[in-house]
CSV table of C-alpha atoms in Angstrom, one decimal:
chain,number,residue,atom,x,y,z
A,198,UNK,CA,0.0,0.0,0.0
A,199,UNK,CA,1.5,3.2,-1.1
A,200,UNK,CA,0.7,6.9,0.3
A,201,UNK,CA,0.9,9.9,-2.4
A,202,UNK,CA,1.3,13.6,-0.9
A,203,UNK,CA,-2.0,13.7,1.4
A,204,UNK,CA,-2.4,17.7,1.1
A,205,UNK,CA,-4.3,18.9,-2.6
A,206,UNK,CA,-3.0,22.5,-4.1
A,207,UNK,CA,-5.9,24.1,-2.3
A,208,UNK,CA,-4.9,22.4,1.1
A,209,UNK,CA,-0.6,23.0,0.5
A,210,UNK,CA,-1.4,26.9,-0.2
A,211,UNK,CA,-3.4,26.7,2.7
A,212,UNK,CA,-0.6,25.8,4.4
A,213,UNK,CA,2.0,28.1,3.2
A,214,UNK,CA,-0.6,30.8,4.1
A,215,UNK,CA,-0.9,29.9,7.5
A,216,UNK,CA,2.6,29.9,7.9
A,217,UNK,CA,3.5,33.1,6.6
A,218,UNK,CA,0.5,34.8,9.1
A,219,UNK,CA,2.6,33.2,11.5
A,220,UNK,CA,5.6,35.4,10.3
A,221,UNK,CA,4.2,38.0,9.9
A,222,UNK,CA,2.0,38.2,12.9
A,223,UNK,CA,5.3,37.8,14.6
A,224,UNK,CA,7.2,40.8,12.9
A,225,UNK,CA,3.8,43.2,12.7
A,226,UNK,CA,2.4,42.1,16.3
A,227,UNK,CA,-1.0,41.7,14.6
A,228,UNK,CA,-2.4,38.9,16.7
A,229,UNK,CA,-5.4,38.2,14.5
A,230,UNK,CA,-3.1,36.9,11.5
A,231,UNK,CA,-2.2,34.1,14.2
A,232,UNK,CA,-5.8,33.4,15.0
A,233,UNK,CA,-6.0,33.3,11.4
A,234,UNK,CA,-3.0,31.1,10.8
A,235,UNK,CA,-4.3,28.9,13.8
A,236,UNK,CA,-7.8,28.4,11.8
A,237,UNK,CA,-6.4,27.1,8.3
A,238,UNK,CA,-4.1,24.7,10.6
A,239,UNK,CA,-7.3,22.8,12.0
A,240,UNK,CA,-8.8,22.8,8.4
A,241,UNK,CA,-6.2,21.1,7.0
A,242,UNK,CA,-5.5,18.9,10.0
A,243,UNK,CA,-9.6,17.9,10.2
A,244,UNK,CA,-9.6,17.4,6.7
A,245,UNK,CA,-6.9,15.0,6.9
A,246,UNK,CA,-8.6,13.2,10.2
A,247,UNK,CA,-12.0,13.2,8.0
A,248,UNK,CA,-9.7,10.9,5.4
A,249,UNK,CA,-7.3,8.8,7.3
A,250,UNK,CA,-9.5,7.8,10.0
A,251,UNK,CA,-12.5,6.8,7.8
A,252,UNK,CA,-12.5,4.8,5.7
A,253,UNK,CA,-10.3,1.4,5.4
A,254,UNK,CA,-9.9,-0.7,2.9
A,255,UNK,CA,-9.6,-4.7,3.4
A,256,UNK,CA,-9.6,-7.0,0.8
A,257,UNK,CA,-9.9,-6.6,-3.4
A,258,UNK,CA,-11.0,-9.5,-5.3
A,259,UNK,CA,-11.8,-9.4,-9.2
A,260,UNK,CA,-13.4,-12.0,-11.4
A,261,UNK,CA,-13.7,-12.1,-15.3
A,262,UNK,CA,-16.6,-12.9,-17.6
A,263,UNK,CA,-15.7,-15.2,-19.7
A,264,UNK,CA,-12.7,-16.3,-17.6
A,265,UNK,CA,-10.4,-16.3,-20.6
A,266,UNK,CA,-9.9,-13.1,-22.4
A,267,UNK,CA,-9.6,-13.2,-25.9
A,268,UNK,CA,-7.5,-10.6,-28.5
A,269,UNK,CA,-10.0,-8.8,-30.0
A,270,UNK,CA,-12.7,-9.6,-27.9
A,271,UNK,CA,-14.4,-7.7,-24.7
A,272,UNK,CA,-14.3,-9.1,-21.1
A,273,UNK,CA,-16.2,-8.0,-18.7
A,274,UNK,CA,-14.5,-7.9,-15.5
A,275,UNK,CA,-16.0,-6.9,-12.2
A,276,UNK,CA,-14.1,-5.8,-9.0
A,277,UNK,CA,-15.6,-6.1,-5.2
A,278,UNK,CA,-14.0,-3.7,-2.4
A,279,UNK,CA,-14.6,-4.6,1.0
A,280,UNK,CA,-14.3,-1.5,3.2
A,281,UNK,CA,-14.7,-0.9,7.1
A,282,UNK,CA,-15.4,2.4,8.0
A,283,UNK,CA,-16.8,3.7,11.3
A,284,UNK,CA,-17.2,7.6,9.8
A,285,UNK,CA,-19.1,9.1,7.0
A,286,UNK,CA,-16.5,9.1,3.8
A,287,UNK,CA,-16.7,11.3,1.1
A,288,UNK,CA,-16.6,10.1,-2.6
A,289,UNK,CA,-13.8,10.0,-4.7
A,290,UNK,CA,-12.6,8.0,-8.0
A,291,UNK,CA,-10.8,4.6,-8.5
A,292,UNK,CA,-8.5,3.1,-11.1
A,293,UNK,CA,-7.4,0.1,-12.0
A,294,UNK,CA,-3.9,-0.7,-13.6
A,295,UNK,CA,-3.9,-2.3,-17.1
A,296,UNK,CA,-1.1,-3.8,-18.4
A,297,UNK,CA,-0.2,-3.3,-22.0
A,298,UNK,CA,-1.7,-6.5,-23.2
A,299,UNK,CA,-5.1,-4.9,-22.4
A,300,UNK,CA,-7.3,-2.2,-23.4
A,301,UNK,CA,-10.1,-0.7,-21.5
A,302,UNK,CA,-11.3,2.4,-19.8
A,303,UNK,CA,-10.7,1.1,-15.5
A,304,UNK,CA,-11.8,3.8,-14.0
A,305,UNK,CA,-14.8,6.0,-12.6
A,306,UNK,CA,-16.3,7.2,-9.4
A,307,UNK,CA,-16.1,5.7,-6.0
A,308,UNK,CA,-19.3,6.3,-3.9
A,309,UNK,CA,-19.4,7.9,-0.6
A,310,UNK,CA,-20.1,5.6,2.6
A,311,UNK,CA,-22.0,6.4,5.6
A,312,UNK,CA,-21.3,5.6,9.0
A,313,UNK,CA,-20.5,1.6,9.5
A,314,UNK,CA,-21.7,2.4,13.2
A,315,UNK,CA,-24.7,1.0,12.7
A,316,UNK,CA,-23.2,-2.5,11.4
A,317,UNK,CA,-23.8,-4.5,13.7
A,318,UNK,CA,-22.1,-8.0,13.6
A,319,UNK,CA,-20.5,-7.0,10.5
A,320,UNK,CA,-18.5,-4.6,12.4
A,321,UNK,CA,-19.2,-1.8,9.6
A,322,UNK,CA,-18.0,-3.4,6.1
A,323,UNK,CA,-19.2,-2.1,3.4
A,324,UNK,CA,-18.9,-4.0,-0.1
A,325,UNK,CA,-18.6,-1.5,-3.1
A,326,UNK,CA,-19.1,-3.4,-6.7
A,327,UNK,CA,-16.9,-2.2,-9.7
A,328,UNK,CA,-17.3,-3.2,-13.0
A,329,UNK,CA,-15.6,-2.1,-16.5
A,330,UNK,CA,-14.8,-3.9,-19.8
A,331,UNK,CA,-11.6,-5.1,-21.3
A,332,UNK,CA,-10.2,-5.8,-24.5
A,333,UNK,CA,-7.1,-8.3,-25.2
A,334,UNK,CA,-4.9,-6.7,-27.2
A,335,UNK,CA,-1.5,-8.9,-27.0
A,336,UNK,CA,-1.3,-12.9,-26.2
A,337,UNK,CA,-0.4,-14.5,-23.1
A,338,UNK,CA,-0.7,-13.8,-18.9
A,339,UNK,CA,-1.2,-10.8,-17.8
A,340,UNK,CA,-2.1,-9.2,-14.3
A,341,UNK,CA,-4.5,-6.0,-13.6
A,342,UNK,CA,-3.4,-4.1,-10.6
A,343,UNK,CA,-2.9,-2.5,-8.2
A,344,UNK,CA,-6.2,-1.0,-7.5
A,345,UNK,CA,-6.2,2.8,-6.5
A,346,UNK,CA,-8.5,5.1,-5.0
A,347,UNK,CA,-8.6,8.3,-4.3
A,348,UNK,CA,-10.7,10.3,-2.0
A,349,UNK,CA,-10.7,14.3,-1.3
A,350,UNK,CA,-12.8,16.4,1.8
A,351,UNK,CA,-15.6,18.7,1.1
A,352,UNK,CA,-13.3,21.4,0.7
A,353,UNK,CA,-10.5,20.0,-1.0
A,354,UNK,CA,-7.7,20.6,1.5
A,355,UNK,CA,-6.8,17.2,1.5
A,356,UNK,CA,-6.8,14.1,-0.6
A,357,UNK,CA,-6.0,9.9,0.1
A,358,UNK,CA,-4.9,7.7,-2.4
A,359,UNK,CA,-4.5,4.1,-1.7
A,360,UNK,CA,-2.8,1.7,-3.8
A,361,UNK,CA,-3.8,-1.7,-3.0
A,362,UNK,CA,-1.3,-4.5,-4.0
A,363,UNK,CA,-3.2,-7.0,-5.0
A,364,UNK,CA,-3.4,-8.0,-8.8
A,365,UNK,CA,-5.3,-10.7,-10.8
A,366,UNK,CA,-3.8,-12.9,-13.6
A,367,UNK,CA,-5.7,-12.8,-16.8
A,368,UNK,CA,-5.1,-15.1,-19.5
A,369,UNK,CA,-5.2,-13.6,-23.0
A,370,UNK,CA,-6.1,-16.3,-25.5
A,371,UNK,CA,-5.4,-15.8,-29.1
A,372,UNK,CA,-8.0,-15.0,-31.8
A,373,UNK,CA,-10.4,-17.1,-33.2
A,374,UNK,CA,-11.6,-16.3,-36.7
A,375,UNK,CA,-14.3,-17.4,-38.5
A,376,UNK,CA,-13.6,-19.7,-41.3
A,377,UNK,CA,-15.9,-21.2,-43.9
A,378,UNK,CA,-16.5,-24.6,-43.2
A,379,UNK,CA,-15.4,-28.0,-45.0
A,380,UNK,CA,-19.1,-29.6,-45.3
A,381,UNK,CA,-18.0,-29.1,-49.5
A,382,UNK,CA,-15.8,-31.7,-49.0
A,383,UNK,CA,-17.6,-34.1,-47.0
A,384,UNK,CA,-17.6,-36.9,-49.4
A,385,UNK,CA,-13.4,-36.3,-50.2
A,386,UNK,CA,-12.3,-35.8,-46.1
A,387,UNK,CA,-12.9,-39.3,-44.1
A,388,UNK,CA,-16.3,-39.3,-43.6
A,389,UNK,CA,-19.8,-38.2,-43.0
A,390,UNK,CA,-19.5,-34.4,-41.6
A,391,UNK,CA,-22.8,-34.2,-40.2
A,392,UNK,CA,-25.2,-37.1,-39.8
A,393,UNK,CA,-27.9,-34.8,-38.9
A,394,UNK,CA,-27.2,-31.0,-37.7
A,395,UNK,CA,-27.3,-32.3,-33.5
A,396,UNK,CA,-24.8,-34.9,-34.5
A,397,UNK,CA,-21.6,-33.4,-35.4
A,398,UNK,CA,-19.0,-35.8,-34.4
A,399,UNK,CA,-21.0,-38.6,-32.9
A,400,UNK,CA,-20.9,-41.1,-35.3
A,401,UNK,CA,-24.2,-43.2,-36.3
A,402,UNK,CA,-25.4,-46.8,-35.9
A,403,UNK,CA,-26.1,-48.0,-39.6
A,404,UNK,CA,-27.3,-51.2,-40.4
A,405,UNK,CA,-26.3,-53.4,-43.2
A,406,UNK,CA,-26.0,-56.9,-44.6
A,407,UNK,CA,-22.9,-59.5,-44.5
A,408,UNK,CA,-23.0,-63.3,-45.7
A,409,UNK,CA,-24.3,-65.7,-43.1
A,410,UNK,CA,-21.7,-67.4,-40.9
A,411,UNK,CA,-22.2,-70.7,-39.2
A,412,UNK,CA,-22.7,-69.8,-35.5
A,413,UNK,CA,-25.0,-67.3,-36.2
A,414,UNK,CA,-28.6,-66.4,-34.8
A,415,UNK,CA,-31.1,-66.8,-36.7
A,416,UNK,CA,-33.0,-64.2,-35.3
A,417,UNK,CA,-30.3,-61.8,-37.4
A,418,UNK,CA,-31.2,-62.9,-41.1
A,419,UNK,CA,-31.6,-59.9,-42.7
A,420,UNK,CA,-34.7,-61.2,-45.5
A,421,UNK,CA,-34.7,-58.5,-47.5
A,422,UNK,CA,-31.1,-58.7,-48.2
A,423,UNK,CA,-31.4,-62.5,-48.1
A,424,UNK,CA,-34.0,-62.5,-51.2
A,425,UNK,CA,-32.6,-59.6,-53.3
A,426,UNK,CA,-28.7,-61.3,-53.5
A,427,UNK,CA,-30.9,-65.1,-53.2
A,428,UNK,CA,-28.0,-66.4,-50.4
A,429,UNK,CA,-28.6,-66.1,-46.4
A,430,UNK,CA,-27.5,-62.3,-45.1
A,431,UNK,CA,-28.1,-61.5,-41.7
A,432,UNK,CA,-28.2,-57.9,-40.2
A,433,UNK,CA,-24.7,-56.3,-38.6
A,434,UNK,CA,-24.3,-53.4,-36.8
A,435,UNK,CA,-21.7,-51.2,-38.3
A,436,UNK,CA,-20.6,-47.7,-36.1
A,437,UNK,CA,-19.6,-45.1,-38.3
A,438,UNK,CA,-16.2,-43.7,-37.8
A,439,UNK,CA,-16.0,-39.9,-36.6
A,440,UNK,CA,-13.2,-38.1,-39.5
A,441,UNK,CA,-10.1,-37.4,-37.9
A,442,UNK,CA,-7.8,-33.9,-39.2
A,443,UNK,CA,-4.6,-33.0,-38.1
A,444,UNK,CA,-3.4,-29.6,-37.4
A,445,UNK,CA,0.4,-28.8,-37.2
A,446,UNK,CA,2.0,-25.6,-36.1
A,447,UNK,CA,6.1,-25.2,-37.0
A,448,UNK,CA,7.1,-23.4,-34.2
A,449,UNK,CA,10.8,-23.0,-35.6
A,450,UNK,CA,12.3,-19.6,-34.4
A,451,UNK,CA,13.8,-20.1,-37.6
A,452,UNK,CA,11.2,-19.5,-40.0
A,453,UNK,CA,9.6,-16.8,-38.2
A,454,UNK,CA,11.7,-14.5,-35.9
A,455,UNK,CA,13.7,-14.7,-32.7
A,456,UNK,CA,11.1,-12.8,-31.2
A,457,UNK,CA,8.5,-15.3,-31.2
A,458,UNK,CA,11.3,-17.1,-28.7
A,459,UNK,CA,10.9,-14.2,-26.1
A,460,UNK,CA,7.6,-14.1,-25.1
A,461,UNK,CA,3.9,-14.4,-26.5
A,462,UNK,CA,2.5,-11.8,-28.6
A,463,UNK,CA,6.4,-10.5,-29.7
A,464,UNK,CA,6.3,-11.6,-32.7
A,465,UNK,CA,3.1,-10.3,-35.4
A,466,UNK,CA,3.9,-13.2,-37.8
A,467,UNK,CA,3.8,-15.6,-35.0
A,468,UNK,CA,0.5,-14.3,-33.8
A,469,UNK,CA,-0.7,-14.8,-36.9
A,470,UNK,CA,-0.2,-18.3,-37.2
A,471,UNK,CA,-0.9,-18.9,-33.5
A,472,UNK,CA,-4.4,-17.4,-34.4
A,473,UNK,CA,-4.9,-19.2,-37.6
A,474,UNK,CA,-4.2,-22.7,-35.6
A,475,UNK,CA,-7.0,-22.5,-33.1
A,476,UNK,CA,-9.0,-20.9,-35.9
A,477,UNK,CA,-9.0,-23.9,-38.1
A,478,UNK,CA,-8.9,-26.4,-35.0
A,479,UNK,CA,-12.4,-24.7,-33.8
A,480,UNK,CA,-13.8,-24.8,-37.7
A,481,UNK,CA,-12.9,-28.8,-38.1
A,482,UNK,CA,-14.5,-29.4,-34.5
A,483,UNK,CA,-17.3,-27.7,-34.8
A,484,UNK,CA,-17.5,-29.7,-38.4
A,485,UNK,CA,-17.6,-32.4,-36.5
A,486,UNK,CA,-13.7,-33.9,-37.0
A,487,UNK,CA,-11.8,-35.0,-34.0
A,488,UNK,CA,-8.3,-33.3,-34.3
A,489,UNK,CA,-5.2,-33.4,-33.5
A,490,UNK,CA,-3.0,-30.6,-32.8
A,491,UNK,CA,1.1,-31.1,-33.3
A,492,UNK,CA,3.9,-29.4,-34.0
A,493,UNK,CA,6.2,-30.3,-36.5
A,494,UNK,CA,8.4,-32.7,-34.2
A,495,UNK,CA,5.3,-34.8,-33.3
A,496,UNK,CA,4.9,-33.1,-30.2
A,497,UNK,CA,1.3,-33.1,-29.1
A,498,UNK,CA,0.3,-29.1,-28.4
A,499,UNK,CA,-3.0,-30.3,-27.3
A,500,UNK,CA,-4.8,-33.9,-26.8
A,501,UNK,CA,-7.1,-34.3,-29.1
A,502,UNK,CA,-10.6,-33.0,-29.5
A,503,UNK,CA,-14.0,-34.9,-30.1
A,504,UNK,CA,-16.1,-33.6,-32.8
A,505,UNK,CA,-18.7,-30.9,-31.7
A,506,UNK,CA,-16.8,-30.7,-28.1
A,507,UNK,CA,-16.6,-27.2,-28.5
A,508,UNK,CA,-16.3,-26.7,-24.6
A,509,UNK,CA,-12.4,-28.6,-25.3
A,510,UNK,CA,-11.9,-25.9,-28.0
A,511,UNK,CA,-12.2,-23.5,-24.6
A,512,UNK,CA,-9.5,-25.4,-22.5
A,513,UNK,CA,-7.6,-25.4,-25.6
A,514,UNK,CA,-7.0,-21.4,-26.4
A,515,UNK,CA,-6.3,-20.8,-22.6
A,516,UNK,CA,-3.3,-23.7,-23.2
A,517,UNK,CA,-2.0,-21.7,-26.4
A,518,UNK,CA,-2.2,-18.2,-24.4
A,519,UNK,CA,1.5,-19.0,-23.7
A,520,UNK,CA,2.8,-21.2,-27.0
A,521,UNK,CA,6.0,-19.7,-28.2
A,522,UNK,CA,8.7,-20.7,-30.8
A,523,UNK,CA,11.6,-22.8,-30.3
A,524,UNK,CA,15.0,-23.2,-31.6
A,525,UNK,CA,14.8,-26.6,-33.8
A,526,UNK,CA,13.7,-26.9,-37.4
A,527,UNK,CA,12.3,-29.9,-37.9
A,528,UNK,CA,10.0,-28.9,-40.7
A,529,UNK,CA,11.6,-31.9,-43.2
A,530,UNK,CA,10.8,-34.6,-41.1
A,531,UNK,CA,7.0,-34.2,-41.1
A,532,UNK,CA,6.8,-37.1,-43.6
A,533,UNK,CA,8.2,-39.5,-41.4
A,534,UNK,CA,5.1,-38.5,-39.3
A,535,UNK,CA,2.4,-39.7,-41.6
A,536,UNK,CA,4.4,-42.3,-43.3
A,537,UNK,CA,2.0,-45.7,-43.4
A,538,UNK,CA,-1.1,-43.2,-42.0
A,539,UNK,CA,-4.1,-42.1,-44.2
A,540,UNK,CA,-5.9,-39.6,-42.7
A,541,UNK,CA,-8.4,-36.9,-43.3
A,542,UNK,CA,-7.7,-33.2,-43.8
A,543,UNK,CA,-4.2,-32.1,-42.7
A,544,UNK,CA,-3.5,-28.3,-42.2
A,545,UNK,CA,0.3,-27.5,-41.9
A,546,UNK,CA,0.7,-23.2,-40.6
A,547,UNK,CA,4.5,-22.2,-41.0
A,548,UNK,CA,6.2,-19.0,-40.9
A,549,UNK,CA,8.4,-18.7,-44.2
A,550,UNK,CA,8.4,-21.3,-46.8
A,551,UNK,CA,11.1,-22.3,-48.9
A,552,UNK,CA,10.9,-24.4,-52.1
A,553,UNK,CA,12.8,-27.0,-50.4
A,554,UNK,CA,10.5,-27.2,-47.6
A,555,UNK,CA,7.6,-27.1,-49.7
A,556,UNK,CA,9.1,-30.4,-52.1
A,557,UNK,CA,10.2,-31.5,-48.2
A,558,UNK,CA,6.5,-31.5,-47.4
A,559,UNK,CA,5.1,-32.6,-50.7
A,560,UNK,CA,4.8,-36.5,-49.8
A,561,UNK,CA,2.3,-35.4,-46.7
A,562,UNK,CA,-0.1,-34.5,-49.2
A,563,UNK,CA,-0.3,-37.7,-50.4
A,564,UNK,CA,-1.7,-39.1,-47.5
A,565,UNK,CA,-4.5,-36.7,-46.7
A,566,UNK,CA,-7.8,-36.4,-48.3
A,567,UNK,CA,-7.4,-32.6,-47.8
A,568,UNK,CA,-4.0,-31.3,-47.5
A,569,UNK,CA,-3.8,-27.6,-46.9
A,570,UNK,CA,-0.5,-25.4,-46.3
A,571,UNK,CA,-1.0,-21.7,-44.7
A,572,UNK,CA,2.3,-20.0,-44.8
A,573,UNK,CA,2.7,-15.8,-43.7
A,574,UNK,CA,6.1,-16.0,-45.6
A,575,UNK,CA,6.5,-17.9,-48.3
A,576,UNK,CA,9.4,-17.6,-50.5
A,577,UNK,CA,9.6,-17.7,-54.4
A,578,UNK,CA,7.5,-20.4,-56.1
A,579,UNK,CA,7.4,-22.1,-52.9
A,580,UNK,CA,3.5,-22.4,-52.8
A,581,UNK,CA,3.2,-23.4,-56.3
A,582,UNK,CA,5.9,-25.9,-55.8
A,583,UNK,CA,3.4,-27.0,-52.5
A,584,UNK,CA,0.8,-27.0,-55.3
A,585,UNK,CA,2.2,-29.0,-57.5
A,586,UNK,CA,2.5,-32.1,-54.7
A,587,UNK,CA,-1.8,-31.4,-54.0
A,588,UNK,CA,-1.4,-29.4,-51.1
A,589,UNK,CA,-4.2,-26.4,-51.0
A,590,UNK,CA,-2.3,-23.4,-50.6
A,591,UNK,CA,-2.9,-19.9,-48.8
A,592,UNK,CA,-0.8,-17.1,-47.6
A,593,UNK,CA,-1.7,-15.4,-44.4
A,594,UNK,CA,-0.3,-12.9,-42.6
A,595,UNK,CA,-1.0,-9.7,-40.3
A,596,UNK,CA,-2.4,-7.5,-43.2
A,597,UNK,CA,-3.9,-10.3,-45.0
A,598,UNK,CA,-7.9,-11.5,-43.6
A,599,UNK,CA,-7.3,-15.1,-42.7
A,600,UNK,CA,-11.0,-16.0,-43.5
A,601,UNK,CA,-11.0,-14.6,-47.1
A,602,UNK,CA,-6.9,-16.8,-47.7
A,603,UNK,CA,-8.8,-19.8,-46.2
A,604,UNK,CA,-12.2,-19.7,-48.1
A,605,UNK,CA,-9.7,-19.3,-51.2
A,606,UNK,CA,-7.7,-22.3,-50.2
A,607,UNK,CA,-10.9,-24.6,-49.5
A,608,UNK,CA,-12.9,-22.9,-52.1
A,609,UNK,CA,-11.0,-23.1,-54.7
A,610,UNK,CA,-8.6,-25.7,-54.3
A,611,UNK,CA,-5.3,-24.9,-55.5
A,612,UNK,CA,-4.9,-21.3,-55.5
A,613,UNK,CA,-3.3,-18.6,-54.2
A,614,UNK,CA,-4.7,-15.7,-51.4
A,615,UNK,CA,-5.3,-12.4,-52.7
């Protein structure tokens, strides 16, 4: 807790004033400056009794709605003072420190309080509610506080301001986008997107008809079957698979800067692709795909997420609030990865792009029904080379609107983001 100068202008001239009565009273004999002198003293010493001896504060907690805070997007967050006071307190104005990963306007008007006298059991605590709105602006953890408020008297002699140490952690999740869906591709990606639209990702219970086997009931002789291919068939119950998609992040320092080492949010490139990751991750789960989220090494960023389990996509962004780069480049042995796997769609987001990695890359295509490469530096012909293997191909990057490069790299197929 930290004091600022307790006396405002008004109350240091008042002061200064009452000394130099004092002085002057002294060299002029004029014993009315002194009674004069003696009166601005006791204003400025009960204004300062009227603030330090009413009003103190106890305890400030702060909770967010949603708990994660998203770049881009508002949070409401609302703060609760608990104050004891046994003396009327006059109002004043709070603020609350923002760091620079968030935006907002934490401030306003703190209300007076009347005597806690009359508290009873709650030995006169007062609880004063807060709220205000924030906006993430930068990636990662980052803490609100200290809390301040400051109070003046009625006649603005003196002022208090309290700082109060306390600060809350916020966790600043990266941006979603909207993307266009792959429902196009439905019949080219795995599997059956959506059974029915309150199915995504849950799979359905199909029936259909398989030779008889010795051993089995009766009871299961499909007759329909049975008298169109004129052999027994009896009735099995096939599940039908959920399509699986695979998103990889290259976190190589190399291929996008040094700063996205650092910390989150250091690097713009970075964010971009950080940001284009959960993006596509909450388009193929809502699409009903269970995915997989890796970085080029095989390293698992998340565990996979059920189709439709958008409540995962949640726990998901506050985990890649703090992703960062590191120091290998391991880009050229992604093959090795997917080697003997056939999968459904495959979305690779990488910082620059060579030709060589793209013709590194180019057998990954190969075993994906729908291969797409998002790179916010590609270099040369490296996309069309990426082309050339089957891979969909976009560009993204800071000034470039993810959802138009996507709907151009679904849409379209091969093509390039304008």
């Amino acid at each position: 807790m930290r004091r600022a100068w307790p006396l405002t202008v008004r109350g240091t001239g008042a002061v200064v004033l009452a000394i130099a009565c004092f002085i002057v009273a002294n060299e002029a004999g004029i014993v009315e400056l002194t009674y004069f002198g003696v009166l601005l003293l006791a204003a400025v010493g009960g204004s300062l009794a009227s603030l330090y001896l009413g009003r103190r504060t106890d305890i400030v907690t702060r909770s967010l709605v949603p708990d994660v805070a998203s770049v881009g997007r508002e949070t409401m967050v609302s703060v609760r003072v608990g104050v004891r006071t046994a003396l009327p307190t006059p109002p004043g104005t709070w603020r609350d420190s923002l760091p620079k990963g968030l935006r907002g306007k934490a401030e306003g008007p703190f209300p007076a309080l009347g005597s806690g006298l009359r508290g009873g059991a709650g030995g006169g605590e007062r609880v004063v509610n807060l709220t205000y709105r924030i906006t993430g602006a930068r990636r990662g953890v980052h803490s609100i506080g200290p809390l301040t408020v400051t109070s003046s008297d009625p006649f603005g002699l003196a002022r208090r301001t309290l700082a109060f140490s306390g600060r809350t952690p916020v966790t600043v999740a990266p941006a979603v986008i909207d993307l266009s869906p792959l429902v196009d591709y439905a019949g080219a990606t795995g599997g059956t997107l959506h059974t029915t639209t309150n199915q995504i990702g849950q799979g359905a219970d199909n029936l259909v008809a398989r030779p008889y086997a010795p051993g089995d009931s009766m009871r299961r002789i499909h007759w329909r079957a049975t008298a169109h291919r004129d052999e027994l068939m009896v009735r099995q119950e096939e599940q039908e698979s959920t399509p699986e998609a695979t998103v990889v992040l290259d976190r190589s320092a190399l291929r996008w800067s040094m700063d996205a080492l650092r910390e989150p949010g250091a690097d713009p490139a970075f964010e971009t692709g950080v940001s284009a990751c959960v993006s596509v991750v909450a388009r193929l789960v809502h699409d009903g795909y269970a995915v997989e989220v890796i970085d080029s090494e095989g390293h698992v960023l998340t565990e996979r997420i059920d189709g439709g389990d958008m409540t995962e996509v949640d726990r998901m962004l506050a985990q890649f609030a703090t992703v960062t780069a590191q120091r290998d480049d391991l880009l050229g042995r992604l093959p090795r990865l997917f080697t003997g796997v056939s999968t459904g769609p495959v979305v690779v987001i990488v910082g620059r792009l060579d030709p060589a990695d793209a013709e590194a890359i180019g057998p990954v295509a190969h075993h994906s029904t729908m291969p797409l490469v998002l790179s916010t530096s590609p270099v040369g012909d490296a996309l069309d080379r990426a082309a050339d293997h089957g891979w969909h191909i976009a560009r993204i990057d800071p000034d470039r609107d993810l959802a138009i490069a996507w709907g151009n790299a679904v849409g379209r197929g091969v093509s390039h983001a304008l």
